[in-house]
PDB file of C-alpha atoms and ligand atoms in Angstrom:
ATOM      1  CA  MET Y   1      96.308  82.507  89.401  1.00 84.00           C
ATOM      2  CA  VAL Y   2      94.954  83.408  92.847  1.00 92.00           C
ATOM      3  CA  ARG Y   3      97.538  82.843  95.550  1.00 93.00           C
ATOM      4  CA  GLY Y   4      96.853  79.949  97.886  1.00 97.00           C
ATOM      5  CA  LYS Y   5      96.275  80.391 101.594  1.00 98.00           C
ATOM      6  CA  PHE Y   6      98.944  79.650 104.145  1.00 98.00           C
ATOM      7  CA  ILE Y   7      97.698  77.779 107.218  1.00 98.00           C
ATOM      8  CA  THR Y   8      99.852  76.801 110.179  1.00 98.00           C
ATOM      9  CA  PHE Y   9      99.170  74.477 113.108  1.00 98.00           C
ATOM     10  CA  GLU Y  10     100.678  75.103 116.510  1.00 98.00           C
ATOM     11  CA  GLY Y  11     100.554  73.666 120.001  1.00 97.00           C
ATOM     12  CA  CYS Y  12     102.558  72.088 122.791  1.00 94.00           C
ATOM     13  CA  ASP Y  13     104.077  68.646 122.352  1.00 90.00           C
ATOM     14  CA  GLY Y  14     101.311  66.039 122.685  1.00 90.00           C
ATOM     15  CA  CYS Y  15      98.423  68.461 121.980  1.00 95.00           C
ATOM     16  CA  GLY Y  16      96.932  66.247 119.260  1.00 95.00           C
ATOM     17  CA  LYS Y  17      98.217  68.255 116.292  1.00 96.00           C
ATOM     18  CA  SER Y  18      99.201  65.166 114.273  1.00 95.00           C
ATOM     19  CA  THR Y  19      95.709  63.669 114.532  1.00 96.00           C
ATOM     20  CA  GLN Y  20      94.184  66.923 113.276  1.00 98.00           C
ATOM     21  CA  LEU Y  21      96.633  67.097 110.379  1.00 97.00           C
ATOM     22  CA  ARG Y  22      95.691  63.537 109.412  1.00 96.00           C
ATOM     23  CA  LEU Y  23      91.976  64.372 109.508  1.00 98.00           C
ATOM     24  CA  LEU Y  24      92.534  67.529 107.472  1.00 98.00           C
ATOM     25  CA  SER Y  25      94.553  65.618 104.885  1.00 95.00           C
ATOM     26  CA  LYS Y  26      91.683  63.166 104.419  1.00 97.00           C
ATOM     27  CA  TYR Y  27      89.148  66.024 104.193  1.00 98.00           C
ATOM     28  CA  LEU Y  28      91.127  67.969 101.579  1.00 98.00           C
ATOM     29  CA  THR Y  29      91.731  64.886  99.457  1.00 97.00           C
ATOM     30  CA  GLU Y  30      88.075  63.826  99.606  1.00 98.00           C
ATOM     31  CA  ASN Y  31      86.983  67.338  98.628  1.00 97.00           C
ATOM     32  CA  SER Y  32      89.596  67.592  95.832  1.00 97.00           C
ATOM     33  CA  ILE Y  33      91.091  70.765  97.287  1.00 97.00           C
ATOM     34  CA  PRO Y  34      94.622  71.318  95.900  1.00 97.00           C
ATOM     35  CA  HIS Y  35      97.036  71.456  98.816  1.00 98.00           C
ATOM     36  CA  ILE Y  36     100.385  70.459 100.222  1.00 97.00           C
ATOM     37  CA  PHE Y  37     101.291  69.335 103.708  1.00 97.00           C
ATOM     38  CA  THR Y  38     104.658  70.257 105.089  1.00 96.00           C
ATOM     39  CA  ARG Y  39     106.373  70.659 108.420  1.00 96.00           C
ATOM     40  CA  GLU Y  40     108.962  72.610 110.337  1.00 96.00           C
ATOM     41  CA  PRO Y  41     111.742  72.129 110.976  1.00 93.00           C
ATOM     42  CA  GLY Y  42     112.139  70.203 107.741  1.00 91.00           C
ATOM     43  CA  GLY Y  43     110.025  69.820 104.650  1.00 87.00           C
ATOM     44  CA  GLY Y  44     112.882  69.841 102.117  1.00 90.00           C
ATOM     45  CA  LYS Y  45     116.368  68.366 101.654  1.00 94.00           C
ATOM     46  CA  ILE Y  46     118.364  71.126 103.364  1.00 97.00           C
ATOM     47  CA  SER Y  47     115.715  71.878 105.989  1.00 97.00           C
ATOM     48  CA  GLU Y  48     115.485  68.173 106.860  1.00 96.00           C
ATOM     49  CA  ALA Y  49     119.295  68.113 107.304  1.00 97.00           C
ATOM     50  CA  ILE Y  50     118.991  71.102 109.676  1.00 97.00           C
ATOM     51  CA  ARG Y  51     116.161  69.262 111.482  1.00 96.00           C
ATOM     52  CA  GLU Y  52     118.503  66.318 112.027  1.00 95.00           C
ATOM     53  CA  ILE Y  53     121.057  68.612 113.715  1.00 96.00           C
ATOM     54  CA  LEU Y  54     118.363  70.310 115.836  1.00 95.00           C
ATOM     55  CA  LEU Y  55     116.621  67.177 117.072  1.00 91.00           C
ATOM     56  CA  ASN Y  56     119.709  64.961 117.434  1.00 91.00           C
ATOM     57  CA  GLY Y  57     120.081  64.075 121.121  1.00 88.00           C
ATOM     58  CA  LYS Y  58     123.878  64.021 120.703  1.00 90.00           C
ATOM     59  CA  ASN Y  59     123.913  67.807 120.193  1.00 93.00           C
ATOM     60  CA  MET Y  60     123.193  68.659 123.813  1.00 91.00           C
ATOM     61  CA  GLU Y  61     125.865  71.379 123.924  1.00 93.00           C
ATOM     62  CA  MET Y  62     124.027  73.470 121.314  1.00 94.00           C
ATOM     63  CA  THR Y  63     123.527  77.021 122.580  1.00 96.00           C
ATOM     64  CA  ASP Y  64     120.036  78.521 122.700  1.00 96.00           C
ATOM     65  CA  GLU Y  65     121.109  81.202 120.216  1.00 97.00           C
ATOM     66  CA  CYS Y  66     122.412  78.597 117.761  1.00 97.00           C
ATOM     67  CA  GLU Y  67     119.152  76.672 118.130  1.00 96.00           C
ATOM     68  CA  ALA Y  68     117.056  79.768 117.361  1.00 98.00           C
ATOM     69  CA  LEU Y  69     119.199  80.640 114.328  1.00 98.00           C
ATOM     70  CA  LEU Y  70     119.007  77.081 112.975  1.00 98.00           C
ATOM     71  CA  TYR Y  71     115.201  77.068 113.237  1.00 97.00           C
ATOM     72  CA  ALA Y  72     115.174  80.375 111.363  1.00 97.00           C
ATOM     73  CA  ALA Y  73     117.635  79.040 108.745  1.00 97.00           C
ATOM     74  CA  SER Y  74     115.499  75.968 108.215  1.00 97.00           C
ATOM     75  CA  ARG Y  75     112.457  78.252 107.891  1.00 97.00           C
ATOM     76  CA  VAL Y  76     113.861  80.493 105.166  1.00 96.00           C
ATOM     77  CA  GLN Y  77     115.029  77.521 103.074  1.00 97.00           C
ATOM     78  CA  HIS Y  78     111.720  75.724 103.526  1.00 97.00           C
ATOM     79  CA  LEU Y  79     109.826  78.843 102.405  1.00 97.00           C
ATOM     80  CA  SER Y  80     111.754  78.922  99.123  1.00 96.00           C
ATOM     81  CA  ASP Y  81     111.658  75.171  98.550  1.00 96.00           C
ATOM     82  CA  ARG Y  82     108.065  74.356  99.367  1.00 97.00           C
ATOM     83  CA  VAL Y  83     105.858  77.177 100.592  1.00 97.00           C
ATOM     84  CA  GLU Y  84     106.406  79.867  97.938  1.00 96.00           C
ATOM     85  CA  PRO Y  85     106.005  77.537  94.924  1.00 97.00           C
ATOM     86  CA  ALA Y  86     102.805  75.947  96.251  1.00 97.00           C
ATOM     87  CA  LEU Y  87     101.206  79.288  97.204  1.00 97.00           C
ATOM     88  CA  SER Y  88     101.948  80.740  93.791  1.00 97.00           C
ATOM     89  CA  GLU Y  89     100.331  77.662  92.183  1.00 98.00           C
ATOM     90  CA  GLY Y  90      97.193  78.556  94.164  1.00 97.00           C
ATOM     91  CA  LYS Y  91      97.470  75.618  96.527  1.00 98.00           C
ATOM     92  CA  LEU Y  92      96.547  75.572 100.176  1.00 98.00           C
ATOM     93  CA  VAL Y  93      99.712  75.180 102.229  1.00 98.00           C
ATOM     94  CA  ILE Y  94      99.286  73.393 105.549  1.00 98.00           C
ATOM     95  CA  CYS Y  95     102.373  73.658 107.695  1.00 97.00           C
ATOM     96  CA  ASP Y  96     102.941  71.742 110.927  1.00 97.00           C
ATOM     97  CA  ARG Y  97     104.588  74.482 113.062  1.00 97.00           C
ATOM     98  CA  TYR Y  98     106.020  77.806 111.909  1.00 98.00           C
ATOM     99  CA  VAL Y  99     107.306  81.031 113.446  1.00 98.00           C
ATOM    100  CA  ASP Y 100     104.990  80.876 116.484  1.00 98.00           C
ATOM    101  CA  SER Y 101     106.899  77.761 117.579  1.00 97.00           C
ATOM    102  CA  SER Y 102     110.063  79.868 117.659  1.00 98.00           C
ATOM    103  CA  LEU Y 103     108.278  82.521 119.709  1.00 98.00           C
ATOM    104  CA  ALA Y 104     106.878  79.968 122.182  1.00 97.00           C
ATOM    105  CA  TYR Y 105     109.927  77.664 122.453  1.00 96.00           C
ATOM    106  CA  GLN Y 106     112.926  79.942 121.857  1.00 97.00           C
ATOM    107  CA  ALA Y 107     111.685  83.395 122.909  1.00 98.00           C
ATOM    108  CA  TYR Y 108     109.537  82.401 125.894  1.00 98.00           C
ATOM    109  CA  ALA Y 109     110.606  78.940 127.046  1.00 96.00           C
ATOM    110  CA  ARG Y 110     114.360  79.238 126.417  1.00 96.00           C
ATOM    111  CA  GLY Y 111     114.202  82.836 127.544  1.00 97.00           C
ATOM    112  CA  LEU Y 112     115.879  84.403 124.512  1.00 98.00           C
ATOM    113  CA  GLY Y 113     113.242  87.105 124.502  1.00 98.00           C
ATOM    114  CA  LEU Y 114     110.800  88.287 121.876  1.00 97.00           C
ATOM    115  CA  ASP Y 115     113.101  90.998 120.586  1.00 97.00           C
ATOM    116  CA  PHE Y 116     115.940  88.705 119.465  1.00 97.00           C
ATOM    117  CA  VAL Y 117     113.709  85.931 118.136  1.00 98.00           C
ATOM    118  CA  SER Y 118     111.389  88.340 116.306  1.00 96.00           C
ATOM    119  CA  LYS Y 119     114.376  90.088 114.726  1.00 95.00           C
ATOM    120  CA  ILE Y 120     115.986  86.966 113.285  1.00 96.00           C
ATOM    121  CA  ASN Y 121     112.618  85.770 112.091  1.00 97.00           C
ATOM    122  CA  ALA Y 122     111.712  89.091 110.488  1.00 94.00           C
ATOM    123  CA  PHE Y 123     114.690  88.344 108.243  1.00 89.00           C
ATOM    124  CA  ALA Y 124     113.798  84.655 107.748  1.00 90.00           C
ATOM    125  CA  LEU Y 125     110.089  85.074 107.048  1.00 91.00           C
ATOM    126  CA  LYS Y 126     110.399  87.209 103.933  1.00 83.00           C
ATOM    127  CA  ASN Y 127     106.897  88.540 104.712  1.00 84.00           C
ATOM    128  CA  TYR Y 128     105.302  85.113 104.632  1.00 93.00           C
ATOM    129  CA  ARG Y 129     102.784  85.503 107.417  1.00 95.00           C
ATOM    130  CA  PRO Y 130     100.216  82.730 107.814  1.00 98.00           C
ATOM    131  CA  ASP Y 131      96.664  83.638 106.789  1.00 98.00           C
ATOM    132  CA  VAL Y 132      95.394  81.518 109.665  1.00 98.00           C
ATOM    133  CA  THR Y 133      97.098  79.790 112.556  1.00 98.00           C
ATOM    134  CA  ILE Y 134      95.267  77.065 114.439  1.00 98.00           C
ATOM    135  CA  PHE Y 135      96.504  76.796 118.012  1.00 98.00           C
ATOM    136  CA  ILE Y 136      95.378  73.588 119.682  1.00 98.00           C
ATOM    137  CA  ASP Y 137      94.996  74.779 123.224  1.00 98.00           C
ATOM    138  CA  LEU Y 138      95.952  71.945 125.580  1.00 97.00           C
ATOM    139  CA  THR Y 139      98.104  72.506 128.658  1.00 96.00           C
ATOM    140  CA  PRO Y 140     101.217  70.334 128.927  1.00 93.00           C
ATOM    141  CA  GLU Y 141      99.823  68.890 132.169  1.00 92.00           C
ATOM    142  CA  ASP Y 142      96.704  67.670 130.349  1.00 93.00           C
ATOM    143  CA  ALA Y 143      98.733  66.432 127.392  1.00 90.00           C
ATOM    144  CA  PHE Y 144     100.988  64.561 129.801  1.00 85.00           C
ATOM    145  CA  LYS Y 145      98.071  63.036 131.740  1.00 85.00           C
ATOM    146  CA  ARG Y 146      96.614  61.729 128.521  1.00 81.00           C
ATOM    147  CA  LYS Y 147      99.898  60.208 127.447  1.00 76.00           C
ATOM    148  CA  HIS Y 148     101.375  58.771 130.612  1.00 65.00           C
ATOM    149  CA  GLY Y 149      98.783  58.931 133.357  1.00 58.00           C
ATOM    150  CA  ALA Y 150     100.479  57.139 136.208  1.00 47.00           C
ATOM    151  CA  ASP Y 151     104.029  58.375 135.429  1.00 55.00           C
ATOM    152  CA  GLU Y 152     103.177  61.864 136.573  1.00 52.00           C
ATOM    153  CA  ASN Y 153     105.823  61.870 139.291  1.00 53.00           C
ATOM    154  CA  ASP Y 154     108.702  60.930 137.031  1.00 55.00           C
ATOM    155  CA  ARG Y 155     111.581  63.277 137.919  1.00 53.00           C
ATOM    156  CA  LEU Y 156     112.777  63.912 134.388  1.00 48.00           C
ATOM    157  CA  GLU Y 157     109.295  64.537 133.092  1.00 57.00           C
ATOM    158  CA  LYS Y 158     108.832  67.011 135.920  1.00 60.00           C
ATOM    159  CA  ALA Y 159     111.959  68.929 134.980  1.00 54.00           C
ATOM    160  CA  GLY Y 160     110.729  68.969 131.395  1.00 88.00           C
ATOM    161  CA  MET Y 161     107.324  70.087 132.538  1.00 90.00           C
ATOM    162  CA  GLU Y 162     108.550  73.528 133.630  1.00 92.00           C
ATOM    163  CA  PHE Y 163     109.912  74.109 130.130  1.00 94.00           C
ATOM    164  CA  HIS Y 164     106.678  72.964 128.485  1.00 94.00           C
ATOM    165  CA  LYS Y 165     104.620  75.180 130.772  1.00 96.00           C
ATOM    166  CA  ARG Y 166     106.650  78.152 129.579  1.00 97.00           C
ATOM    167  CA  VAL Y 167     106.039  77.038 125.974  1.00 96.00           C
ATOM    168  CA  TYR Y 168     102.302  76.976 126.701  1.00 97.00           C
ATOM    169  CA  ASP Y 169     102.352  80.421 128.325  1.00 98.00           C
ATOM    170  CA  GLY Y 170     104.304  81.671 125.315  1.00 98.00           C
ATOM    171  CA  TYR Y 171     101.648  80.398 122.938  1.00 98.00           C
ATOM    172  CA  LYS Y 172      98.911  82.039 124.991  1.00 98.00           C
ATOM    173  CA  ALA Y 173     100.772  85.351 124.817  1.00 98.00           C
ATOM    174  CA  VAL Y 174     101.255  85.036 121.045  1.00 98.00           C
ATOM    175  CA  ALA Y 175      97.552  84.185 120.593  1.00 98.00           C
ATOM    176  CA  ALA Y 176      96.503  87.154 122.731  1.00 98.00           C
ATOM    177  CA  ALA Y 177      98.743  89.486 120.710  1.00 97.00           C
ATOM    178  CA  GLU Y 178      97.307  88.432 117.342  1.00 97.00           C
ATOM    179  CA  PRO Y 179      93.693  87.363 117.878  1.00 98.00           C
ATOM    180  CA  ASP Y 180      92.721  87.871 114.223  1.00 97.00           C
ATOM    181  CA  ARG Y 181      95.316  85.393 112.979  1.00 98.00           C
ATOM    182  CA  VAL Y 182      95.746  82.893 115.804  1.00 98.00           C
ATOM    183  CA  MET Y 183      92.585  80.863 116.343  1.00 98.00           C
ATOM    184  CA  CYS Y 184      92.458  78.881 119.587  1.00 98.00           C
ATOM    185  CA  VAL Y 185      90.716  75.519 119.596  1.00 98.00           C
ATOM    186  CA  ASP Y 186      89.905  73.732 122.851  1.00 98.00           C
ATOM    187  CA  GLY Y 187      92.255  70.737 122.916  1.00 98.00           C
ATOM    188  CA  MET Y 188      90.274  68.982 125.682  1.00 97.00           C
ATOM    189  CA  GLN Y 189      87.541  68.089 123.210  1.00 97.00           C
ATOM    190  CA  THR Y 190      87.438  64.789 121.313  1.00 97.00           C
ATOM    191  CA  PRO Y 191      89.457  64.659 118.062  1.00 97.00           C
ATOM    192  CA  ASP Y 192      86.229  64.838 116.016  1.00 98.00           C
ATOM    193  CA  GLU Y 193      84.998  67.871 117.942  1.00 98.00           C
ATOM    194  CA  ILE Y 194      88.353  69.605 117.518  1.00 98.00           C
ATOM    195  CA  PHE Y 195      88.281  68.838 113.815  1.00 98.00           C
ATOM    196  CA  ALA Y 196      84.759  70.258 113.464  1.00 98.00           C
ATOM    197  CA  ASP Y 197      86.092  73.507 114.979  1.00 98.00           C
ATOM    198  CA  VAL Y 198      89.087  73.477 112.625  1.00 98.00           C
ATOM    199  CA  VAL Y 199      86.847  73.117 109.559  1.00 98.00           C
ATOM    200  CA  LYS Y 200      84.535  75.883 110.803  1.00 98.00           C
ATOM    201  CA  ILE Y 201      87.459  78.262 111.287  1.00 98.00           C
ATOM    202  CA  LEU Y 202      88.981  77.492 107.898  1.00 98.00           C
ATOM    203  CA  GLN Y 203      85.616  77.979 106.184  1.00 98.00           C
ATOM    204  CA  LYS Y 204      85.032  81.263 107.981  1.00 97.00           C
ATOM    205  CA  LYS Y 205      88.492  82.474 106.940  1.00 97.00           C
ATOM    206  CA  GLY Y 206      87.802  81.590 103.314  1.00 96.00           C
ATOM    207  CA  CYS Y 207      90.394  78.813 103.160  1.00 96.00           C
ATOM    208  CA  LEU Y 208      87.994  75.981 102.248  1.00 95.00           C
TER     209      LEU Y 208
HETATM  210  P1  TYD K   1     108.609  67.226 116.163  1.00 59.12           P
HETATM  211  O1  TYD K   1     109.071  65.844 116.426  1.00 59.12           O
HETATM  212  O2  TYD K   1     108.228  67.583 114.765  1.00 59.12           O
HETATM  213  O3  TYD K   1     107.467  67.569 117.202  1.00 59.12           O
HETATM  214  P2  TYD K   1     105.917  67.803 117.032  1.00 59.12           P
HETATM  215  O4  TYD K   1     105.352  66.536 116.469  1.00 59.12           O
HETATM  216  O5  TYD K   1     105.474  68.105 118.443  1.00 59.12           O
HETATM  217  O6  TYD K   1     105.735  68.992 116.134  1.00 59.12           O
HETATM  218  O7  TYD K   1     109.748  68.197 116.687  1.00 59.12           O
HETATM  219  C1  TYD K   1     109.722  69.517 116.517  1.00 59.12           C
HETATM  220  C2  TYD K   1     110.253  70.126 117.798  1.00 59.12           C
HETATM  221  O8  TYD K   1     110.897  71.339 117.471  1.00 59.12           O
HETATM  222  C3  TYD K   1     109.129  70.447 118.776  1.00 59.12           C
HETATM  223  O9  TYD K   1     109.505  70.064 120.104  1.00 59.12           O
HETATM  224  C4  TYD K   1     109.060  71.960 118.742  1.00 59.12           C
HETATM  225  C5  TYD K   1     110.435  72.381 118.310  1.00 59.12           C
HETATM  226  N1  TYD K   1     110.499  73.655 117.567  1.00 59.12           N
HETATM  227  C6  TYD K   1     111.099  74.747 118.157  1.00 59.12           C
HETATM  228  O10 TYD K   1     111.585  74.670 119.300  1.00 59.12           O
HETATM  229  N2  TYD K   1     111.175  75.919 117.463  1.00 59.12           N
HETATM  230  C7  TYD K   1     110.680  76.050 116.195  1.00 59.12           C
HETATM  231  O11 TYD K   1     110.766  77.150 115.580  1.00 59.12           O
HETATM  232  C8  TYD K   1     110.054  74.906 115.593  1.00 59.12           C
HETATM  233  C9  TYD K   1     109.478  74.997 114.206  1.00 59.12           C
HETATM  234  C10 TYD K   1     109.975  73.724 116.311  1.00 59.12           C
END
């Protein structure tokens, strides 16, 4: 059995990733391509429990280090539960976020640094590197304008904006460091145009 390909989707909050995943799901089903969709953090019983801890607004006192380790813990469990079995069955694995999220959010935006975050993830990844990563390139400012428009001056959103800008810069740095794996798609295009680019990339990389 030929191993399946491992495809990850990345981008800032509000970049339109969910729409693309929906379109891809429809495409793969219509073309009878064996696949699974999964997400991080989560995608299995234990990983979903870790997701609950990570995203629970009551856990505000969580340290940045704890956060990074929990994302990595969720990752290693999710690999065993969902990714490994599907790849060995020859299926395409489509994962909504993966290690690049940890590099952008924890290493760059939280400021933990690439060294620490890469080290814990080297342990968590067990050599499961994505074959292709689609980065939907939309700045947080543009994502925010699309979502809220008039609320641009909201104080809390502004405070959050600095963090999201660092996430974006982190993604750009990751993409620049691995241009053969991380494929950037212009997120300012219409959803259909973005999807056409996604399909082209996946065909070129031999995933479809
Ligand atoms: P989610 O609601 O799934 O957001 P989205 O639909 O944008 O993917 O929440 C996941 C959040 O977790 C998102 O803000 C990014 C963050 N995250 C990290 O900070 N580090 C990571 O390693 C991963 C996988 C996600």
